[in-house]
XYZ file of C-alpha atoms in Angstrom:
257
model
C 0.000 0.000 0.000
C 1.224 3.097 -1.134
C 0.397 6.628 -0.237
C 1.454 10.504 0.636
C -0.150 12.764 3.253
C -0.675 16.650 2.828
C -0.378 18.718 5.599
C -1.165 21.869 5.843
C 0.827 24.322 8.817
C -1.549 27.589 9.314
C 0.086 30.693 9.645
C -1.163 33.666 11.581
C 0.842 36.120 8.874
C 2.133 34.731 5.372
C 5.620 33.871 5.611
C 7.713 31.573 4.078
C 10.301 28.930 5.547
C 13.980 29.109 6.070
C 15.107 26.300 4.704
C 18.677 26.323 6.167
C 17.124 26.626 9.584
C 14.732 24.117 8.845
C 17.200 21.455 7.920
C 19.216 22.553 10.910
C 16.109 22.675 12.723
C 15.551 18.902 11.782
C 19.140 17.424 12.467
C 18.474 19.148 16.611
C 14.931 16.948 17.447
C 15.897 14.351 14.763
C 19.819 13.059 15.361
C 19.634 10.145 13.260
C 18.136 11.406 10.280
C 20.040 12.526 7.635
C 19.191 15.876 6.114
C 20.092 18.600 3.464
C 18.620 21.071 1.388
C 18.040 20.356 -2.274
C 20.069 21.867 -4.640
C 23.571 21.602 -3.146
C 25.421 22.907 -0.530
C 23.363 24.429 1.559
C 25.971 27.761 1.779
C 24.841 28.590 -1.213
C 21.214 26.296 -1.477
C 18.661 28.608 -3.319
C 16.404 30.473 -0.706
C 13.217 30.242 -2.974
C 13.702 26.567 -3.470
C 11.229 24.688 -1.618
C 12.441 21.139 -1.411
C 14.479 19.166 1.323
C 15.956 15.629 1.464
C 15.456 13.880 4.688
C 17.359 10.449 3.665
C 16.011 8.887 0.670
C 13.182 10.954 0.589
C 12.539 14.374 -1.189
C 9.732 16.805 1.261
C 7.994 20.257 -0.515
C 7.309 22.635 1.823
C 5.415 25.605 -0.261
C 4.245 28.722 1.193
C 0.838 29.804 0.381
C 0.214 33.229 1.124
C -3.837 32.933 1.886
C -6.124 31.216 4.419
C -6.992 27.073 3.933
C -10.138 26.788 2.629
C -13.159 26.840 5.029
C -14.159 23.424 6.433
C -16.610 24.104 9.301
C -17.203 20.219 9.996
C -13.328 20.156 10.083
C -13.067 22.834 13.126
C -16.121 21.539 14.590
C -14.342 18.257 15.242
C -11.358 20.228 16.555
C -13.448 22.093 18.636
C -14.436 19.206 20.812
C -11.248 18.803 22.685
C -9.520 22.361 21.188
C -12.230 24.944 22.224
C -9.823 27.769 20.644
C -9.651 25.824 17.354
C -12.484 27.909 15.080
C -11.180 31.044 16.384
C -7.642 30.359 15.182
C -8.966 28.947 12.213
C -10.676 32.268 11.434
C -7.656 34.367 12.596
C -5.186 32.791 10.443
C -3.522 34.677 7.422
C -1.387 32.546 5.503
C -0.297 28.485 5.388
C 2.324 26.066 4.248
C 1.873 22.895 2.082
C 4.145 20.305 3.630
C 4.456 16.336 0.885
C 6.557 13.894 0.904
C 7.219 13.439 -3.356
C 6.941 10.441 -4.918
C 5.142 7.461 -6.255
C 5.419 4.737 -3.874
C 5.665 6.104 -0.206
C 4.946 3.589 2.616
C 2.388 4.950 4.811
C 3.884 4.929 8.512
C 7.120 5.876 7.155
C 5.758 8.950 4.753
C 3.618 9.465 8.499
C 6.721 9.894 10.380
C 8.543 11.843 8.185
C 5.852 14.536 7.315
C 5.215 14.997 10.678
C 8.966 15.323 11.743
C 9.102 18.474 9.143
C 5.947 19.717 10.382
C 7.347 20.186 14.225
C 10.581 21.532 12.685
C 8.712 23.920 10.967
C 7.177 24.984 14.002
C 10.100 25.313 15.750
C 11.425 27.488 13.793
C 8.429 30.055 12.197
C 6.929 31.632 15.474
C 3.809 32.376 13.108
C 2.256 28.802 13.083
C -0.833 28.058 14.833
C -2.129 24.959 14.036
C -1.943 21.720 11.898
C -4.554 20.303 9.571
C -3.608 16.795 8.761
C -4.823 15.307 5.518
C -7.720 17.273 5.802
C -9.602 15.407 8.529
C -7.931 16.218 11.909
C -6.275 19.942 12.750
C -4.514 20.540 16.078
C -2.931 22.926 17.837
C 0.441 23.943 16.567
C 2.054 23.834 20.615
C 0.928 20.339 20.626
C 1.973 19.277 17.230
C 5.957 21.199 18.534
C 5.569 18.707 21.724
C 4.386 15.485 20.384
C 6.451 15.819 16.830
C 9.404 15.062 18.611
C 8.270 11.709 19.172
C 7.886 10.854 14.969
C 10.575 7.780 15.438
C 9.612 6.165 18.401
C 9.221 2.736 18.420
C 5.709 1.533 18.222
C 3.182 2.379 20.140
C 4.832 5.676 21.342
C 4.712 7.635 17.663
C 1.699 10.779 17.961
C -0.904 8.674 16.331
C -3.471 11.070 18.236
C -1.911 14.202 15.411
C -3.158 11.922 12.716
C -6.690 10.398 13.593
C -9.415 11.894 15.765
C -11.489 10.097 18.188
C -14.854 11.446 18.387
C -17.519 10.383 21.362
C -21.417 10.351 20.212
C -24.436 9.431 22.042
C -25.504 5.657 20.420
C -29.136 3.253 21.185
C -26.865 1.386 23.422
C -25.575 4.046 24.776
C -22.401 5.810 24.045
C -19.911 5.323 21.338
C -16.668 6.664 19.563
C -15.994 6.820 15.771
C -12.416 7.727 14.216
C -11.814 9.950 12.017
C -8.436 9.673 9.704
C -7.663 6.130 10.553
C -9.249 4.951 6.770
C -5.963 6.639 5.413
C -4.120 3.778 6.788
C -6.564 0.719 7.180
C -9.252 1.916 4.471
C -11.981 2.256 7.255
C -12.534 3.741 10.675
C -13.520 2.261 13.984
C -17.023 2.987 15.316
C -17.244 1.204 18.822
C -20.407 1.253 21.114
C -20.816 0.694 24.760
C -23.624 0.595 27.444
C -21.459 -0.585 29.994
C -17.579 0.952 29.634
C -16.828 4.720 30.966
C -16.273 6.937 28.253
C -12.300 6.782 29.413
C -12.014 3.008 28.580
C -13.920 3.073 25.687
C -11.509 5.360 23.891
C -8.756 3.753 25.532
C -9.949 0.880 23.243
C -10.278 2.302 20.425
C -7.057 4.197 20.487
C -5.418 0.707 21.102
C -6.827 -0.666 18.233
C -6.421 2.604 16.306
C -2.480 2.360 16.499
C -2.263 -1.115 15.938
C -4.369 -0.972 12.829
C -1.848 2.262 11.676
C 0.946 -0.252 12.572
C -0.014 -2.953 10.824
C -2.350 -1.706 8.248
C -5.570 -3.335 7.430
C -5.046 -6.828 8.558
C -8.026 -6.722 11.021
C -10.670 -8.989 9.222
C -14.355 -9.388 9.352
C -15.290 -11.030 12.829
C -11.977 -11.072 14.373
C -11.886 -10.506 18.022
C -9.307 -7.760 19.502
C -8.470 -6.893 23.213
C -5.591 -6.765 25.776
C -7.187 -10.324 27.707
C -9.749 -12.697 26.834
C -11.943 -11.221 29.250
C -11.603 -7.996 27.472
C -11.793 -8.763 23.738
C -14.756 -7.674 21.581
C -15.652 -9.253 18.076
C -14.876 -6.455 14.671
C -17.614 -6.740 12.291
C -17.035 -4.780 8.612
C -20.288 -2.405 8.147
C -21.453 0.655 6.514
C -21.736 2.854 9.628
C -25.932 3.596 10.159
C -24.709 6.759 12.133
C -22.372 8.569 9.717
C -23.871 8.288 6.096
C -22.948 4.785 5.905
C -19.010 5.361 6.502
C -17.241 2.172 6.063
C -15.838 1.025 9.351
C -14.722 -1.604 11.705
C -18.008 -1.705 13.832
C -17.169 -2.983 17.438
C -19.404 -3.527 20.529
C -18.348 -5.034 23.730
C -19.425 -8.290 24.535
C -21.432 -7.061 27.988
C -23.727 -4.622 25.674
């Protein structure tokens, strides 16, 4: 499976990136990846050029000098655990348009990498103020500096939660949470349902099986069973979601509803 991401970095004022201090920027949180900007040394690298090779792979990072276009379900969304989120969104001047290039980028990997940029970026422009990723989840641009640094960590510890939301609703069994973002990696989301579990421990579950599914891709099939114990696992059932306009998704319910 093959894929790149686009990320977009809002800016408060139009600006656009260093690209010296971003690849110096990079080499600081990032020791062990290697990094230079295209088009030579970087003494004399072209300051309008907008490319930067982070080992084997070529990242565009092009400045945009106007707002994202308006998404209110997008900053809705945000808005449930980012209560500033429309208010930046409507305050914001400028962005930046952060790829990986190429043809066959691995998804994780092309993950990592974009977001490692991203936090760089950050880092260095003291105009970013948030993060919409892939056009489905936008954070805040403090959080993205803080959990960027953790692009490489071994799995589980990578900032899944920049890359996939995980939205609580009121369900006929009682409550529930539905992803949103997670079909980039494992072609549907999660929509679990509880009458029993707290609201804590149901997205505690999903988030589990969240990662693992960005881990591992879409190996999760039709009436598999998934938990930490056997007194814990629930059965995953493929459906058209009834609740969001028939969304495919990996429908789960625990075993006591």
């Amino acid at each position: 499976m093959s894929k790149s991401f686009l990320a977009l970095v809002l800016l408060e004022s139009p600006a656009t990136p260093d690209m010296v201090a971003l690849a110096e920027a990079i080499r600081a949180r990032h020791p062990e990846l290697p990094v230079e900007v295209e088009g030579g040394r970087e003494e004399g690298a072209r300051q309008g050029s907008p490319l930067i090779r982070c080992g084997n792979e070529l990242v565009a990072v092009m400045s945009m000098p106007a707002p994202v276009p308006e998404d209110p379900g997008l900053w809705s969304r945000a808005s449930t655990i980012w209560p500033q989120a429309k208010a930046v969104a409507a305050r914001h001047r400028g962005h930046l348009i952060v790829s990986v290039l190429g043809k066959n980028q691995q998804l994780l990997p092309t993950a990592r990498l974009t977001t490692a940029v991203i936090g760089a970026l950050i880092a260095t422009m003291p105009q970013c103020c948030a993060v919409v990723w892939n056009g489905k989840v936008a954070r805040p641009a403090d959080l993205w500096l803080d959990m960027s640094s953790r692009s490489f960590a071994p799995y589980p510890g990578y900032p899944v939660s920049l890359w996939i939301d995980i939205l609580p609703f009121r369900s006929e069994t009682g409550i529930g949470a539905v992803t949103m973002g997670l079909s980039e990696f494992s072609e549907r989301e999660i929509q679990f349902e509880t009458h029993k579990l707290p609201l804590a421990t149901l997205i505690n579950k999903v988030d589990g099986l969240a990662v693992y599914l960005v881990e591992h891709g879409p190996v999760v099939k039709n009436g598999d069973t998934f938990g930490g114990s056997a007194h814990e696992r629930f059965t995953v059932r493929y459906r058209n979601s009834d609740q969001f306009g028939g969304l495919p998704v990996f429908f789960c319910i625990d075993h006591a509803a």
